[in-house]
XYZ file of N, CA, C and O in Angstrom:
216
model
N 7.196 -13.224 -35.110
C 6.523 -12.289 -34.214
C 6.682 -10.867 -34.763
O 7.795 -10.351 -34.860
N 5.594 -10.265 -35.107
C 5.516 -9.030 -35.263
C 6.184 -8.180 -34.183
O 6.298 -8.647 -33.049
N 6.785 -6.538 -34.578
C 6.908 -5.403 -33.633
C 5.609 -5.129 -33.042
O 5.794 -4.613 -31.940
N 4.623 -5.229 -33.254
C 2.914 -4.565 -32.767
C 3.547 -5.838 -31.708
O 4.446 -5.575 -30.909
N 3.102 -6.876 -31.794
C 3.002 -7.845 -30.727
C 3.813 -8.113 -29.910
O 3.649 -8.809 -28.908
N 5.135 -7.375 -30.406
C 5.977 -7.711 -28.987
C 6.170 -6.156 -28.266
O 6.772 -5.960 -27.211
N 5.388 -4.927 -29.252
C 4.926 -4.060 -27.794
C 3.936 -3.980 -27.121
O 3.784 -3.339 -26.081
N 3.104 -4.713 -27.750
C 1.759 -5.453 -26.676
C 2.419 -6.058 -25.719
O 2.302 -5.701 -24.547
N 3.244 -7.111 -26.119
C 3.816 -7.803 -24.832
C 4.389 -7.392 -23.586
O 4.419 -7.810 -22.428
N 4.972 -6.124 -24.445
C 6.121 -5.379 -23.368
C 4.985 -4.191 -22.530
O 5.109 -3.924 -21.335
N 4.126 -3.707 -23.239
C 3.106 -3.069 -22.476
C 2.399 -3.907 -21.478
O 1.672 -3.343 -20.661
N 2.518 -5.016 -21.463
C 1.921 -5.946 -20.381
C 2.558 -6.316 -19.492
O 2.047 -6.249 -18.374
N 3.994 -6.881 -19.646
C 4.618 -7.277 -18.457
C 4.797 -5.685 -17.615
O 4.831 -5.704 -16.385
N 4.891 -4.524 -18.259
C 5.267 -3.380 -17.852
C 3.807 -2.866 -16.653
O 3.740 -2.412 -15.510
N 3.029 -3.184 -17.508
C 1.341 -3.702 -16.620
C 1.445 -4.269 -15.151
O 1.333 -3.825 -14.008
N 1.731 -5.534 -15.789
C 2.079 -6.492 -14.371
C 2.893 -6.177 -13.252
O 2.529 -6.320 -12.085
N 4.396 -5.592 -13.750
C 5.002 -5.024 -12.841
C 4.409 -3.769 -12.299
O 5.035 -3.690 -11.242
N 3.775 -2.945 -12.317
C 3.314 -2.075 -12.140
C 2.105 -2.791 -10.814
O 2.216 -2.698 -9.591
N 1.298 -3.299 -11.408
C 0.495 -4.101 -10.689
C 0.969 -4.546 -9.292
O 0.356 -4.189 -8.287
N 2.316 -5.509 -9.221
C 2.879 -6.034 -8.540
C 3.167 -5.285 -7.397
O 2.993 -5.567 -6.212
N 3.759 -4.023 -8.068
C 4.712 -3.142 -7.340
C 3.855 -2.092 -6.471
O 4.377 -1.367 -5.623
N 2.428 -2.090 -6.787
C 1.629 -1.400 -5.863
C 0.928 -2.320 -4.943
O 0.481 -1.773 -3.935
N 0.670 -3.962 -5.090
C -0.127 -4.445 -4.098
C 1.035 -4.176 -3.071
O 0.822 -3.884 -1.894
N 2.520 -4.328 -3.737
C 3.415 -4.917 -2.523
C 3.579 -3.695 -1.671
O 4.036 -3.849 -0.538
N 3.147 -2.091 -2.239
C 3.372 -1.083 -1.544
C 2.418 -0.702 -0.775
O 2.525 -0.056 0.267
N 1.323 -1.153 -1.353
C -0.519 -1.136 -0.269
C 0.149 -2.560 0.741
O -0.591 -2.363 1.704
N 0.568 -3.173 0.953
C 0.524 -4.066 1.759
C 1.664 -3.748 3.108
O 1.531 -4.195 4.247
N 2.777 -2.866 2.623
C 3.686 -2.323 3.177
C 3.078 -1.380 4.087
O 3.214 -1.352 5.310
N 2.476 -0.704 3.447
C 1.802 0.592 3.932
C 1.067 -0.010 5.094
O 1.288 0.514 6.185
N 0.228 -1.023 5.048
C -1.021 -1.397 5.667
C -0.001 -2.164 7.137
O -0.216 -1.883 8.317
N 0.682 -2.782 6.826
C 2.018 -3.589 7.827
C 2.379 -2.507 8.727
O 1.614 -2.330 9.676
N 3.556 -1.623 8.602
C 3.875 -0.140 9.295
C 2.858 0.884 9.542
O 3.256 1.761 10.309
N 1.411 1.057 9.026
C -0.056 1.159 10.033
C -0.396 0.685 11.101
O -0.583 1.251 12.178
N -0.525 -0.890 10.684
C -0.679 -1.890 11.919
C 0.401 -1.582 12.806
O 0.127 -1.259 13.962
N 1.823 -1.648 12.351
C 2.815 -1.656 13.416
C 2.260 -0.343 14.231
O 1.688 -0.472 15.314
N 2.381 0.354 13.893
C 1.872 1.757 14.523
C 0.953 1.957 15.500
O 1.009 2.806 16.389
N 0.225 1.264 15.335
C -0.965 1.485 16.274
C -0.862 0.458 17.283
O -1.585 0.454 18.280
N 0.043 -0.435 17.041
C 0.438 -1.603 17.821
C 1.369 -0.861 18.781
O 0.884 -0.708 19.902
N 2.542 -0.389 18.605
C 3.348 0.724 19.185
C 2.750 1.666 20.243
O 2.920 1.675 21.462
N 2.016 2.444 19.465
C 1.206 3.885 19.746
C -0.307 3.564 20.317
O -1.149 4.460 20.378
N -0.587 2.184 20.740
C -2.372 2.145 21.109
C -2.517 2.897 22.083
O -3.475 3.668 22.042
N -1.778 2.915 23.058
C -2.032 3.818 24.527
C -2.451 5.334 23.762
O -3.569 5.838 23.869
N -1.364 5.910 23.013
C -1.633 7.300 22.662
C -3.065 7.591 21.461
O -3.819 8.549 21.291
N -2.986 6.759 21.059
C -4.147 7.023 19.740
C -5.310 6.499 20.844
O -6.374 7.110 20.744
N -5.274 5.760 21.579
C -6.641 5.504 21.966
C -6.641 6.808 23.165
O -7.664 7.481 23.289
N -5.659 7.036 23.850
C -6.515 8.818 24.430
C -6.608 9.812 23.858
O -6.921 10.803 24.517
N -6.387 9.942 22.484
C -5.992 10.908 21.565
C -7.780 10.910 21.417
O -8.452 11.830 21.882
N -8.444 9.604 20.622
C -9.737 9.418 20.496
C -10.517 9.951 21.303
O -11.281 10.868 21.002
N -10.405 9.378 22.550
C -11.461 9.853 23.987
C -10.835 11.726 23.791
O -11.696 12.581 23.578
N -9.879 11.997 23.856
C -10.059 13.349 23.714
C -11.057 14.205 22.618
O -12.197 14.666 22.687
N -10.302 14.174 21.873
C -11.639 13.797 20.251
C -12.978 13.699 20.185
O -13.851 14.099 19.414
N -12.923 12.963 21.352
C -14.513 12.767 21.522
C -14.978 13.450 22.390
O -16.040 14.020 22.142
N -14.543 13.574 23.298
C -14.563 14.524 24.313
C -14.993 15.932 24.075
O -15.965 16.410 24.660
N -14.328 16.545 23.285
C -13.991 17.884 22.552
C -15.200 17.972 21.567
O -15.296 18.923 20.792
């Protein structure tokens, strides 16, 4: 195995983790959103009608 090919390699798993490590943080994000509004519906939904209101 060549050096070229095993920093191709290492540029890839470095890829992947990278990859990994943002679905799992978009998915986090999107979880503690949901929780949130699950929590907070009373207030965000008169927050809206105000909002709209205005």
């Amino acid at each position: 195995m060549s050096a070229q090919s095993a920093l191709i390699l290492l540029k890839i798993s470095r890829f992947n983790t990278f990859c990994v490590f943002s679905v799992h943080s978009y998915l986090a994000a999107a979880c503690a959103l949901r929780r949130y509004f699950v929590v907070n519906k009373p207030q965000v939904a008169m927050r809206l009608q105000a909002l709209q209101a205005a």
